[in-house]
Amino acid sequence: MHMPGHTYIAGIGSSLPTQRVASNDLLHEVRSTRFGIPEEYISTELGIEERRVAPTKSQPSDLAASASIIAMQKAGVSPEDIDIIIFCGIEGDFKEPATAHNVQAKLGTYNAVCFDTSNACQGFLTGVSTADALISAGSAETALICTAEKPSHTMFGFMKPMRETSQHDEFMKLVGSLTVGDAGGAMVIQRKPANSHKGIKHFNYTSDGKYAKLCYYKDDGGSIEGQMDMRRICGRVIGLHKKLMPQTYELLGWTPASVDMLICHQAGKLPHKKLAAIAGQPVSKAPITYAKYANLATATFPVAMDEHPKPAGTNVMFMGAGSGVTSCQIGAVL
């Protein structure tokens, strides 16, 4: 699926907890060395040195609202200007109602229609495309797309079975759960002015549901079940991006030389390098967030953009991915 864009990015914000947890400490806690896996495995092999962990009693809407305030300030919009709020995190405050309503209450954006959308780590870019489509249909002028991830809850939950298992293969299927971090992010998008060169140029998406079980989790009354088969899921994501990329460049009317900045999903060092190579970009054009923040899932994109601001006129390529398996590529001019 592909569609042209009709909006521009007016403001970006992010919110990061202050507590840091080192990868080496996590592997020490689960006694990884009994399987011959050094405590430095995640930091050296995946490049993830540490991550941020939010307070236990905090809610995803807290991080999302903090990031949203920054994004709105940068966009120069007031709470009354927001027509739509879309929350895109993997987990929200509750199963019901939508977390977007809690964000609205914390921001005072009472003119906005609120709802959540979910698409694993690709959820934020799915939210941007949904908001763009609503704005292009004339339903709104200004949208707030926000997210927050607190996977530390799930990460600590998986550490118990990792400590207890005696099976190397089972342990390795759960190691990926230790590669995540907490964060919030937000983006304000608005209708693109007529004849403006800036803005989102094109969205290009694909999905392959045969591989949905490669990365999943569920919590049944406090009992967490799931796996994160990082090697296989990264392989499928890479394959999908390879198929999409020639079409994406054609839709955008770009070549690899046209791209000034690449923002891609960041599961670790090697996948990051492979995605950059598929886009024909040097890693120097692709800001890294995984080293200090780990895999931020949906928050990767706003955090990376907020921490690495670029001037107007910058051509940006986004490469998203999520379990399912799903991938997307988006071209935009800041």
mmCIF file with all atom_site columns, C-alpha atoms in Angstrom, residues 227-313:
data_model
loop_
_atom_site.group_PDB
_atom_site.id
_atom_site.type_symbol
_atom_site.label_atom_id
_atom_site.label_alt_id
_atom_site.label_comp_id
_atom_site.label_asym_id
_atom_site.label_entity_id
_atom_site.label_seq_id
_atom_site.pdbx_PDB_ins_code
_atom_site.Cartn_x
_atom_site.Cartn_y
_atom_site.Cartn_z
_atom_site.occupancy
_atom_site.B_iso_or_equiv
_atom_site.pdbx_formal_charge
_atom_site.auth_seq_id
_atom_site.auth_comp_id
_atom_site.auth_asym_id
_atom_site.auth_atom_id
_atom_site.pdbx_PDB_model_num
ATOM 1  C CA . GLN A 1 227 ? 9.180  -14.597 22.678 1.00 0.00 ? 227 GLN A CA 1
ATOM 2  C CA . MET A 1 228 ? 11.342 -12.191 20.690 1.00 0.00 ? 228 MET A CA 1
ATOM 3  C CA . ASP A 1 229 ? 13.208 -14.210 18.070 1.00 0.00 ? 229 ASP A CA 1
ATOM 4  C CA . MET A 1 230 ? 15.410 -11.296 17.035 1.00 0.00 ? 230 MET A CA 1
ATOM 5  C CA . ARG A 1 231 ? 17.499 -13.096 14.418 1.00 0.00 ? 231 ARG A CA 1
ATOM 6  C CA . ARG A 1 232 ? 14.509 -14.356 12.421 1.00 0.00 ? 232 ARG A CA 1
ATOM 7  C CA . ILE A 1 233 ? 12.334 -11.275 12.782 1.00 0.00 ? 233 ILE A CA 1
ATOM 8  C CA . CYS A 1 234 ? 15.171 -8.973  11.727 1.00 0.00 ? 234 CYS A CA 1
ATOM 9  C CA . GLY A 1 235 ? 15.708 -11.200 8.705  1.00 0.00 ? 235 GLY A CA 1
ATOM 10 C CA . ARG A 1 236 ? 12.077 -10.883 7.656  1.00 0.00 ? 236 ARG A CA 1
ATOM 11 C CA . VAL A 1 237 ? 12.067 -7.113  8.194  1.00 0.00 ? 237 VAL A CA 1
ATOM 12 C CA . ILE A 1 238 ? 15.206 -6.727  6.090  1.00 0.00 ? 238 ILE A CA 1
ATOM 13 C CA . GLY A 1 239 ? 13.587 -8.773  3.325  1.00 0.00 ? 239 GLY A CA 1
ATOM 14 C CA . LEU A 1 240 ? 10.470 -6.592  3.288  1.00 0.00 ? 240 LEU A CA 1
ATOM 15 C CA . HIS A 1 241 ? 12.513 -3.384  3.163  1.00 0.00 ? 241 HIS A CA 1
ATOM 16 C CA . LYS A 1 242 ? 14.588 -4.670  0.255  1.00 0.00 ? 242 LYS A CA 1
ATOM 17 C CA . LYS A 1 243 ? 11.408 -5.253  -1.744 1.00 0.00 ? 243 LYS A CA 1
ATOM 18 C CA . LEU A 1 244 ? 9.971  -1.829  -0.907 1.00 0.00 ? 244 LEU A CA 1
ATOM 19 C CA . MET A 1 245 ? 12.996 0.406   -1.399 1.00 0.00 ? 245 MET A CA 1
ATOM 20 C CA . PRO A 1 246 ? 13.192 0.621   -5.235 1.00 0.00 ? 246 PRO A CA 1
ATOM 21 C CA . GLN A 1 247 ? 9.483  1.487   -5.399 1.00 0.00 ? 247 GLN A CA 1
ATOM 22 C CA . THR A 1 248 ? 9.821  4.049   -2.615 1.00 0.00 ? 248 THR A CA 1
ATOM 23 C CA . TYR A 1 249 ? 12.612 5.911   -4.362 1.00 0.00 ? 249 TYR A CA 1
ATOM 24 C CA . GLU A 1 250 ? 10.580 5.862   -7.585 1.00 0.00 ? 250 GLU A CA 1
ATOM 25 C CA . LEU A 1 251 ? 7.470  7.228   -5.823 1.00 0.00 ? 251 LEU A CA 1
ATOM 26 C CA . LEU A 1 252 ? 9.506  10.008  -4.207 1.00 0.00 ? 252 LEU A CA 1
ATOM 27 C CA . GLY A 1 253 ? 11.449 10.843  -7.337 1.00 0.00 ? 253 GLY A CA 1
ATOM 28 C CA . TRP A 1 254 ? 14.587 10.510  -5.221 1.00 0.00 ? 254 TRP A CA 1
ATOM 29 C CA . THR A 1 255 ? 17.871 8.655   -5.483 1.00 0.00 ? 255 THR A CA 1
ATOM 30 C CA . PRO A 1 256 ? 19.965 7.620   -2.454 1.00 0.00 ? 256 PRO A CA 1
ATOM 31 C CA . ALA A 1 257 ? 21.939 10.830  -2.950 1.00 0.00 ? 257 ALA A CA 1
ATOM 32 C CA . SER A 1 258 ? 18.746 12.830  -2.316 1.00 0.00 ? 258 SER A CA 1
ATOM 33 C CA . VAL A 1 259 ? 18.511 11.664  1.310  1.00 0.00 ? 259 VAL A CA 1
ATOM 34 C CA . ASP A 1 260 ? 20.053 13.935  3.943  1.00 0.00 ? 260 ASP A CA 1
ATOM 35 C CA . MET A 1 261 ? 18.928 12.000  7.027  1.00 0.00 ? 261 MET A CA 1
ATOM 36 C CA . LEU A 1 262 ? 17.723 8.442   7.673  1.00 0.00 ? 262 LEU A CA 1
ATOM 37 C CA . ILE A 1 263 ? 15.562 7.635   10.713 1.00 0.00 ? 263 ILE A CA 1
ATOM 38 C CA . CYS A 1 264 ? 14.993 3.910   11.076 1.00 0.00 ? 264 CYS A CA 1
ATOM 39 C CA . HIS A 1 265 ? 13.695 1.412   13.593 1.00 0.00 ? 265 HIS A CA 1
ATOM 40 C CA . GLN A 1 266 ? 16.569 0.505   15.914 1.00 0.00 ? 266 GLN A CA 1
ATOM 41 C CA . ALA A 1 267 ? 16.636 -3.025  17.312 1.00 0.00 ? 267 ALA A CA 1
ATOM 42 C CA . GLY A 1 268 ? 20.418 -2.939  17.590 1.00 0.00 ? 268 GLY A CA 1
ATOM 43 C CA . LYS A 1 269 ? 23.739 -2.337  15.848 1.00 0.00 ? 269 LYS A CA 1
ATOM 44 C CA . LEU A 1 270 ? 23.593 -4.884  13.012 1.00 0.00 ? 270 LEU A CA 1
ATOM 45 C CA . PRO A 1 271 ? 19.947 -4.301  11.943 1.00 0.00 ? 271 PRO A CA 1
ATOM 46 C CA . HIS A 1 272 ? 20.628 -0.565  11.962 1.00 0.00 ? 272 HIS A CA 1
ATOM 47 C CA . LYS A 1 273 ? 23.584 -0.986  9.611  1.00 0.00 ? 273 LYS A CA 1
ATOM 48 C CA . LYS A 1 274 ? 21.595 -3.290  7.314  1.00 0.00 ? 274 LYS A CA 1
ATOM 49 C CA . LEU A 1 275 ? 18.689 -0.869  7.023  1.00 0.00 ? 275 LEU A CA 1
ATOM 50 C CA . ALA A 1 276 ? 21.069 1.973   6.190  1.00 0.00 ? 276 ALA A CA 1
ATOM 51 C CA . ALA A 1 277 ? 22.701 -0.192  3.515  1.00 0.00 ? 277 ALA A CA 1
ATOM 52 C CA . ILE A 1 278 ? 19.316 -1.027  1.950  1.00 0.00 ? 278 ILE A CA 1
ATOM 53 C CA . ALA A 1 279 ? 18.591 2.702   1.685  1.00 0.00 ? 279 ALA A CA 1
ATOM 54 C CA . GLY A 1 280 ? 22.038 3.226   0.170  1.00 0.00 ? 280 GLY A CA 1
ATOM 55 C CA . GLN A 1 281 ? 23.036 5.475   3.071  1.00 0.00 ? 281 GLN A CA 1
ATOM 56 C CA . PRO A 1 282 ? 26.155 5.672   5.241  1.00 0.00 ? 282 PRO A CA 1
ATOM 57 C CA . VAL A 1 283 ? 25.474 5.053   8.924  1.00 0.00 ? 283 VAL A CA 1
ATOM 58 C CA . SER A 1 284 ? 26.685 8.603   9.568  1.00 0.00 ? 284 SER A CA 1
ATOM 59 C CA . LYS A 1 285 ? 23.374 9.841   8.090  1.00 0.00 ? 285 LYS A CA 1
ATOM 60 C CA . ALA A 1 286 ? 21.344 7.609   10.446 1.00 0.00 ? 286 ALA A CA 1
ATOM 61 C CA . PRO A 1 287 ? 21.331 8.968   14.044 1.00 0.00 ? 287 PRO A CA 1
ATOM 62 C CA . ILE A 1 288 ? 21.741 6.267   16.694 1.00 0.00 ? 288 ILE A CA 1
ATOM 63 C CA . THR A 1 289 ? 19.460 6.027   19.712 1.00 0.00 ? 289 THR A CA 1
ATOM 64 C CA . TYR A 1 290 ? 19.839 2.334   20.578 1.00 0.00 ? 290 TYR A CA 1
ATOM 65 C CA . ALA A 1 291 ? 23.218 2.664   22.324 1.00 0.00 ? 291 ALA A CA 1
ATOM 66 C CA . LYS A 1 292 ? 21.990 4.709   25.286 1.00 0.00 ? 292 LYS A CA 1
ATOM 67 C CA . TYR A 1 293 ? 18.226 4.172   25.075 1.00 0.00 ? 293 TYR A CA 1
ATOM 68 C CA . ALA A 1 294 ? 17.886 0.618   23.646 1.00 0.00 ? 294 ALA A CA 1
ATOM 69 C CA . ASN A 1 295 ? 14.980 -0.349  21.389 1.00 0.00 ? 295 ASN A CA 1
ATOM 70 C CA . LEU A 1 296 ? 12.389 2.368   22.005 1.00 0.00 ? 296 LEU A CA 1
ATOM 71 C CA . ALA A 1 297 ? 9.757  0.717   19.792 1.00 0.00 ? 297 ALA A CA 1
ATOM 72 C CA . THR A 1 298 ? 7.260  3.372   18.642 1.00 0.00 ? 298 THR A CA 1
ATOM 73 C CA . ALA A 1 299 ? 9.142  6.170   20.414 1.00 0.00 ? 299 ALA A CA 1
ATOM 74 C CA . THR A 1 300 ? 12.275 5.672   18.302 1.00 0.00 ? 300 THR A CA 1
ATOM 75 C CA . PHE A 1 301 ? 11.241 8.125   15.590 1.00 0.00 ? 301 PHE A CA 1
ATOM 76 C CA . PRO A 1 302 ? 10.271 11.196  17.639 1.00 0.00 ? 302 PRO A CA 1
ATOM 77 C CA . VAL A 1 303 ? 13.190 10.673  20.046 1.00 0.00 ? 303 VAL A CA 1
ATOM 78 C CA . ALA A 1 304 ? 15.725 10.400  17.206 1.00 0.00 ? 304 ALA A CA 1
ATOM 79 C CA . MET A 1 305 ? 14.342 13.498  15.488 1.00 0.00 ? 305 MET A CA 1
ATOM 80 C CA . ASP A 1 306 ? 14.101 15.531  18.689 1.00 0.00 ? 306 ASP A CA 1
ATOM 81 C CA . GLU A 1 307 ? 17.685 14.728  19.669 1.00 0.00 ? 307 GLU A CA 1
ATOM 82 C CA . HIS A 1 308 ? 19.081 15.332  16.174 1.00 0.00 ? 308 HIS A CA 1
ATOM 83 C CA . PRO A 1 309 ? 17.264 18.416  14.821 1.00 0.00 ? 309 PRO A CA 1
ATOM 84 C CA . LYS A 1 310 ? 17.849 19.383  11.193 1.00 0.00 ? 310 LYS A CA 1
ATOM 85 C CA . PRO A 1 311 ? 17.165 22.628  9.310  1.00 0.00 ? 311 PRO A CA 1
ATOM 86 C CA . ALA A 1 312 ? 14.244 23.291  7.002  1.00 0.00 ? 312 ALA A CA 1
ATOM 87 C CA . GLY A 1 313 ? 14.688 21.717  3.584  1.00 0.00 ? 313 GLY A CA 1
#
